[in-house]
Amino acid sequence: MSEELRTVWWEQGAVCLVDQKRLPHEQVVVRCEGLESVASAIKTMQVRGAPAIGCTAAYGMAQAALQSPAADVAALLADLAVAKDVLDSQRPTAVNLAWATERVLAKARQLGPEADGPRALAAALLEEAHAILAEDLAMCHAIGDHGAPLIPAGGHVLTHCNAGGLATAGYGTALAPMRSAFAQGRAIHVWVDETRPFLQGARLTAWELQQSGIPLTLITDNMAGFMMQRGRVDCVIVGADRIVANGDTANKIGTYSLAVLARYHGIPFYVAAPTSTVDLSIPDGSGIPIEERSSEEVTHLAGQLIAPAGVQAAHPAFDVTPAELITAIITERGVVEPPFVPGLRRVKEGA
Ligand code: MRU
């Protein structure tokens, strides 16, 4: 992704997004003018990727505050609690969404008693949303710094889905170590899983890497094992939607299969994510809610029916990779190696 292309930004009262359903062929900006359109953009995946939906939801909260007719701070806090419920319910797996809405709501509760009325409080919440966006970008660059040394010179990295600039405020999580290694002059090559059924790999990751001049080869998801067996993959780096206390990690459906393959072939399997994706409130992966999406996203490709009409299709959008299959977790505060329980507590809470 070029440095100029932004994923999400605030412009004259609107939450603006580059419509990720139209990429790579068209760059169309969506202007969300209210809570309903922000929620819809998240649900329909015009914006997607855990950190990017977190940033979008933070702006959605600020916008809800600025548009609220509340006459006092207590009424504004009540409106914000409703907005948070609406936004959080759009996509259940990526914890960054609820993390971001909670951060804005907590800020409102903290500043509320001292605020000079609801308008002043709403203005402060917009500043908080700006801060979340800026911090996300900084975290992605730090993930790049920490992760780049893990990629060997001349290395072939395999990635799944899109955990690039489009999935974040910019620069990406899984793509960050690749970007940083490449920027340092290291020759690398990326195998990009197309990522059925939504094709984030083919449509978004391939496009981002191409824009950045990073050598890549697109493969269908079922080619990954073959490439590993032939010794053509040196490491796997993926993003995450939620990493729980023991290190179990939810990410795009198909990630678990890759982790099993990587273990079989003795290939390092890395997860790259900011600490906003770490959820210590859930002890292990069995507690992670898995989003079920429409079966039409499986039976149809670009609006075209590709299966027998009326056939039943399943669409779990995420799976959970057990911690034991993960070599290390790359965060903005450093690389966490097993045992993950103390390591994740340390980076999340400074414990
Ligand atoms: O359904 P999506 O496209 O929102 O899923 C995205 C992923 O699974 C990403 O790998 C994850 O959110 C990390 S993005 C930095």
XYZ file of C-alpha atoms and ligand atoms in Angstrom:
366
model
C 0.000 0.000 0.000
C 1.383 3.406 -0.858
C 2.089 5.709 2.068
C -0.609 8.106 0.813
C -3.495 5.644 0.858
C -5.223 5.760 4.214
C -7.501 3.032 5.571
C -9.695 5.138 7.868
C -9.764 8.845 8.680
C -11.972 11.636 10.002
C -13.138 14.354 7.635
C -15.636 17.094 8.402
C -17.826 15.040 10.701
C -17.675 11.843 8.646
C -15.824 8.583 9.252
C -14.111 7.966 5.915
C -12.895 4.599 4.667
C -11.378 3.201 1.528
C -13.959 0.628 0.429
C -12.098 -2.686 0.703
C -14.802 -4.515 -1.232
C -13.959 -2.489 -4.324
C -10.183 -2.968 -4.173
C -7.944 -3.713 -6.000
C -9.643 -2.449 -9.136
C -11.254 0.703 -7.775
C -10.264 3.076 -4.981
C -13.593 4.340 -3.687
C -14.039 6.345 -0.489
C -17.030 5.597 1.745
C -18.225 8.488 3.917
C -20.070 7.239 6.990
C -22.251 10.085 8.225
C -23.765 8.338 11.255
C -23.789 5.297 13.525
C -25.854 3.175 11.160
C -23.473 3.599 8.247
C -20.381 3.023 10.417
C -21.949 -0.186 11.741
C -22.901 -1.271 8.246
C -19.389 -0.619 6.854
C -17.960 -2.871 9.570
C -20.581 -5.600 9.098
C -20.329 -5.714 5.313
C -16.516 -5.555 5.477
C -16.064 -2.333 3.552
C -13.563 -1.959 6.369
C -12.047 -5.127 7.839
C -9.026 -6.339 9.742
C -9.038 -6.247 13.533
C -7.115 -2.997 14.186
C -8.834 -1.156 11.297
C -12.301 -1.958 12.601
C -11.141 -0.857 16.051
C -10.048 2.528 14.682
C -13.285 2.839 12.707
C -15.385 2.029 15.762
C -13.464 4.595 17.840
C -14.395 7.262 15.301
C -17.949 5.867 15.272
C -18.142 6.467 19.025
C -16.762 9.996 18.700
C -19.221 10.713 15.911
C -22.113 9.365 17.994
C -21.048 11.719 20.806
C -20.773 14.727 18.487
C -24.206 13.985 16.979
C -25.929 13.223 20.292
C -28.717 15.630 21.307
C -27.925 14.903 24.983
C -28.491 17.918 27.204
C -26.055 16.786 29.860
C -23.082 14.499 30.361
C -25.118 11.690 31.958
C -27.392 11.522 28.909
C -24.361 11.528 26.604
C -22.825 8.597 28.492
C -26.105 6.690 28.071
C -26.081 7.394 24.307
C -22.486 6.215 24.082
C -23.299 2.937 25.843
C -25.953 2.298 23.177
C -23.523 3.184 20.370
C -20.949 0.801 21.832
C -23.474 -2.071 21.859
C -24.423 -1.382 18.244
C -20.811 -1.270 17.060
C -19.561 -4.236 19.117
C -22.294 -6.501 17.791
C -21.242 -6.105 14.145
C -18.276 -8.496 14.314
C -17.711 -10.669 17.384
C -14.268 -12.267 16.920
C -11.889 -9.305 16.534
C -11.423 -8.018 20.071
C -9.970 -4.695 18.856
C -13.508 -3.552 18.089
C -14.786 -3.827 21.673
C -11.372 -2.754 22.985
C -11.583 0.530 21.052
C -15.214 1.310 21.930
C -14.459 0.535 25.575
C -11.449 2.852 25.513
C -13.559 5.736 24.185
C -16.370 5.034 26.656
C -13.899 4.801 29.534
C -12.431 8.151 28.482
C -15.916 9.647 28.488
C -16.568 8.310 32.000
C -13.194 9.580 33.195
C -13.534 13.101 31.765
C -17.320 13.378 32.207
C -17.475 14.800 35.732
C -14.986 17.564 34.893
C -16.195 18.258 31.333
C -17.683 21.600 30.406
C -20.873 19.994 29.079
C -21.594 17.272 26.500
C -20.200 19.209 23.501
C -16.808 19.675 25.130
C -16.766 16.016 26.153
C -17.594 14.908 22.598
C -14.706 17.008 21.269
C -12.356 15.281 23.710
C -13.571 11.882 22.496
C -12.699 12.775 18.930
C -9.159 13.476 20.171
C -9.160 10.022 21.780
C -10.160 8.416 18.466
C -7.346 10.311 16.727
C -4.960 8.994 19.402
C -6.107 5.389 18.858
C -5.418 5.728 15.131
C -1.999 7.299 15.656
C -1.017 4.695 18.246
C -2.070 1.869 15.952
C 0.178 3.163 13.199
C 3.088 3.473 15.631
C 2.455 -0.052 16.964
C 2.559 -1.465 13.445
C 5.947 0.123 12.792
C 7.255 -1.266 16.083
C 5.975 -4.735 15.123
C 7.952 -4.323 11.917
C 11.113 -3.448 13.853
C 10.766 -6.435 16.186
C 9.700 -8.905 13.508
C 12.088 -8.082 10.664
C 15.070 -9.979 12.166
C 12.978 -13.172 12.156
C 12.931 -13.214 8.350
C 16.119 -14.704 6.920
C 17.893 -12.976 4.050
C 16.528 -14.411 0.828
C 13.652 -15.836 2.863
C 10.285 -16.959 1.555
C 7.466 -15.907 3.887
C 3.952 -17.281 3.636
C 1.008 -15.177 4.814
C -2.743 -15.644 4.968
C -5.624 -13.181 4.660
C -4.717 -9.490 4.808
C -2.918 -8.208 7.867
C -1.425 -5.266 6.003
C -1.905 -1.531 6.000
C -5.525 -1.948 4.972
C -6.255 -4.036 8.061
C -4.751 -1.412 10.375
C -4.183 2.334 10.534
C -1.338 1.645 8.077
C 1.789 -0.509 7.578
C 0.089 -3.658 8.897
C 0.864 -6.338 11.457
C 1.863 -9.539 9.640
C 3.099 -7.493 6.690
C 5.065 -5.118 8.944
C 8.096 -7.408 9.468
C 8.132 -8.039 5.703
C 7.972 -4.320 4.930
C 10.717 -3.542 7.447
C 12.987 -6.380 6.265
C 12.506 -5.244 2.670
C 13.159 -1.603 3.603
C 16.407 -2.744 5.238
C 17.456 -4.102 1.860
C 16.879 -7.788 2.601
C 15.793 -9.814 -0.410
C 12.527 -11.482 0.537
C 9.656 -13.114 -1.290
C 6.093 -13.581 -0.035
C 3.702 -16.431 -0.782
C 0.224 -14.908 -0.563
C -2.656 -17.285 0.187
C -5.685 -16.134 -1.787
C -7.845 -16.731 1.335
C -11.171 -18.145 0.345
C -13.950 -17.250 0.575
C -13.511 -13.470 0.857
C -10.199 -13.382 -1.026
C -8.442 -10.870 1.207
C -5.114 -12.352 0.105
C -5.732 -12.163 -3.626
C -7.547 -8.825 -3.594
C -5.779 -6.923 -0.819
C -2.443 -8.447 0.259
C -1.275 -9.117 -3.283
C -2.208 -5.544 -4.182
C -0.510 -3.985 -1.148
C 2.732 -5.896 -1.690
C 2.689 -5.127 -5.385
C 2.229 -1.410 -4.630
C 5.218 -1.580 -2.269
C 7.415 -3.427 -4.760
C 7.820 -6.462 -2.490
C 8.157 -9.647 -4.566
C 5.181 -11.948 -4.126
C 3.518 -14.968 -5.630
C -0.201 -15.551 -5.228
C -1.263 -19.131 -4.457
C -4.589 -20.749 -3.705
C -4.956 -21.847 -0.107
C -4.573 -25.529 -0.945
C -1.093 -24.962 -2.448
C 0.538 -24.013 0.866
C 1.315 -27.610 1.894
C 2.932 -28.331 -1.452
C 5.192 -25.276 -1.171
C 6.231 -26.268 2.342
C 6.905 -29.862 1.319
C 9.166 -28.619 -1.478
C 11.194 -26.511 0.967
C 9.984 -23.246 -0.530
C 8.651 -21.645 2.684
C 11.047 -20.401 5.389
C 8.473 -19.031 7.810
C 4.777 -18.227 8.135
C 3.613 -14.851 9.505
C -0.081 -14.173 10.079
C -2.103 -11.543 11.937
C -4.634 -12.126 14.701
C -8.147 -11.142 15.632
C -7.866 -12.199 19.253
C -5.014 -13.705 21.261
C -6.163 -15.070 24.597
C -4.256 -15.541 27.862
C -2.625 -18.882 27.012
C -1.617 -17.748 23.491
C -4.403 -19.508 21.560
C -5.054 -17.249 18.581
C -8.132 -16.577 16.469
C -7.379 -15.507 12.919
C -8.890 -15.894 9.468
C -10.307 -19.325 8.678
C -7.496 -21.479 7.298
C -4.842 -20.177 9.694
C -5.077 -23.287 11.892
C -4.483 -25.584 8.900
C -1.367 -23.587 8.014
C -0.059 -23.875 11.569
C -0.495 -27.661 11.501
C 1.293 -27.834 8.153
C 4.098 -25.601 9.388
C 4.626 -27.772 12.467
C 4.726 -30.944 10.352
C 7.362 -29.398 8.113
C 9.385 -27.814 10.941
C 8.726 -24.260 9.722
C 8.475 -21.361 12.229
C 4.924 -20.043 12.590
C 4.674 -16.445 13.812
C 1.653 -14.370 14.840
C 2.060 -10.578 14.583
C -0.381 -8.361 16.468
C -0.549 -5.268 18.654
C -1.352 -5.685 22.339
C -4.834 -4.282 21.625
C -5.508 -7.742 20.118
C -4.508 -9.526 23.334
C -7.484 -10.450 25.512
C -6.374 -11.739 28.898
C -9.980 -12.072 30.099
C -10.356 -15.359 28.192
C -8.144 -18.192 29.460
C -8.019 -20.308 26.294
C -9.266 -20.469 22.724
C -12.454 -22.391 23.519
C -13.914 -19.125 24.849
C -13.362 -17.089 21.667
C -16.610 -16.258 19.826
C -16.328 -17.307 16.188
C -18.209 -15.206 13.662
C -20.450 -17.140 11.287
C -20.950 -15.269 8.046
C -23.422 -15.740 5.231
C -23.136 -18.991 3.278
C -23.604 -16.865 0.156
C -20.001 -15.712 0.545
C -19.058 -19.371 -0.065
C -21.543 -20.314 -2.762
C -20.951 -17.133 -4.760
C -17.815 -15.607 -6.238
C -18.016 -11.948 -7.312
C -21.805 -12.240 -7.241
C -21.800 -15.346 -9.429
C -23.265 -18.609 -8.117
C -20.504 -21.267 -8.295
C -22.252 -24.145 -6.487
C -25.522 -25.949 -7.143
C -28.428 -23.626 -6.396
C -29.806 -24.240 -2.908
C -26.785 -26.208 -1.655
C -25.984 -25.900 2.035
C -22.654 -24.173 2.784
C -20.884 -23.384 6.057
C -18.965 -20.190 6.718
C -17.085 -19.920 10.005
C -15.025 -16.779 9.326
C -12.216 -17.552 11.808
C -10.489 -20.494 13.431
C -8.338 -20.869 16.519
C -4.694 -21.894 16.347
C -3.575 -23.595 19.558
C -0.674 -21.853 21.303
C 1.472 -24.986 21.059
C 1.672 -24.513 17.267
C 2.860 -20.899 17.523
C 6.619 -20.298 17.527
C 6.376 -16.688 18.772
C 4.017 -13.704 18.918
C 5.399 -10.436 17.563
C 3.970 -7.401 19.375
C 4.872 -3.717 19.455
C 6.525 -4.358 22.821
C 8.716 -7.187 21.630
C 8.655 -10.814 20.535
C 6.895 -13.111 23.003
C 8.087 -16.700 23.059
C 6.566 -19.633 24.957
C 5.530 -19.917 27.706
C 2.944 -17.407 26.522
C 1.009 -16.922 29.771
C 3.665 -14.810 31.536
C 4.937 -13.314 28.264
C 1.529 -12.034 27.180
C 0.819 -10.667 30.660
C 4.131 -8.839 30.522
C 3.466 -7.117 27.189
C -0.213 -6.424 27.897
C 0.021 -5.214 31.466
C 3.701 -4.590 31.963
C 3.518 -7.436 34.556
O -12.552 -11.032 8.200
P -11.389 -10.083 8.175
O -10.899 -9.772 6.818
O -11.649 -8.871 9.019
O -10.244 -10.915 8.900
C -8.991 -10.319 9.052
C -7.987 -11.217 9.634
O -8.240 -12.352 9.973
C -6.642 -10.595 9.891
O -5.635 -11.546 9.742
C -6.612 -10.045 11.314
O -7.711 -9.218 11.535
C -5.387 -9.295 11.561
S -5.393 -7.767 10.713
C -4.043 -6.877 11.110
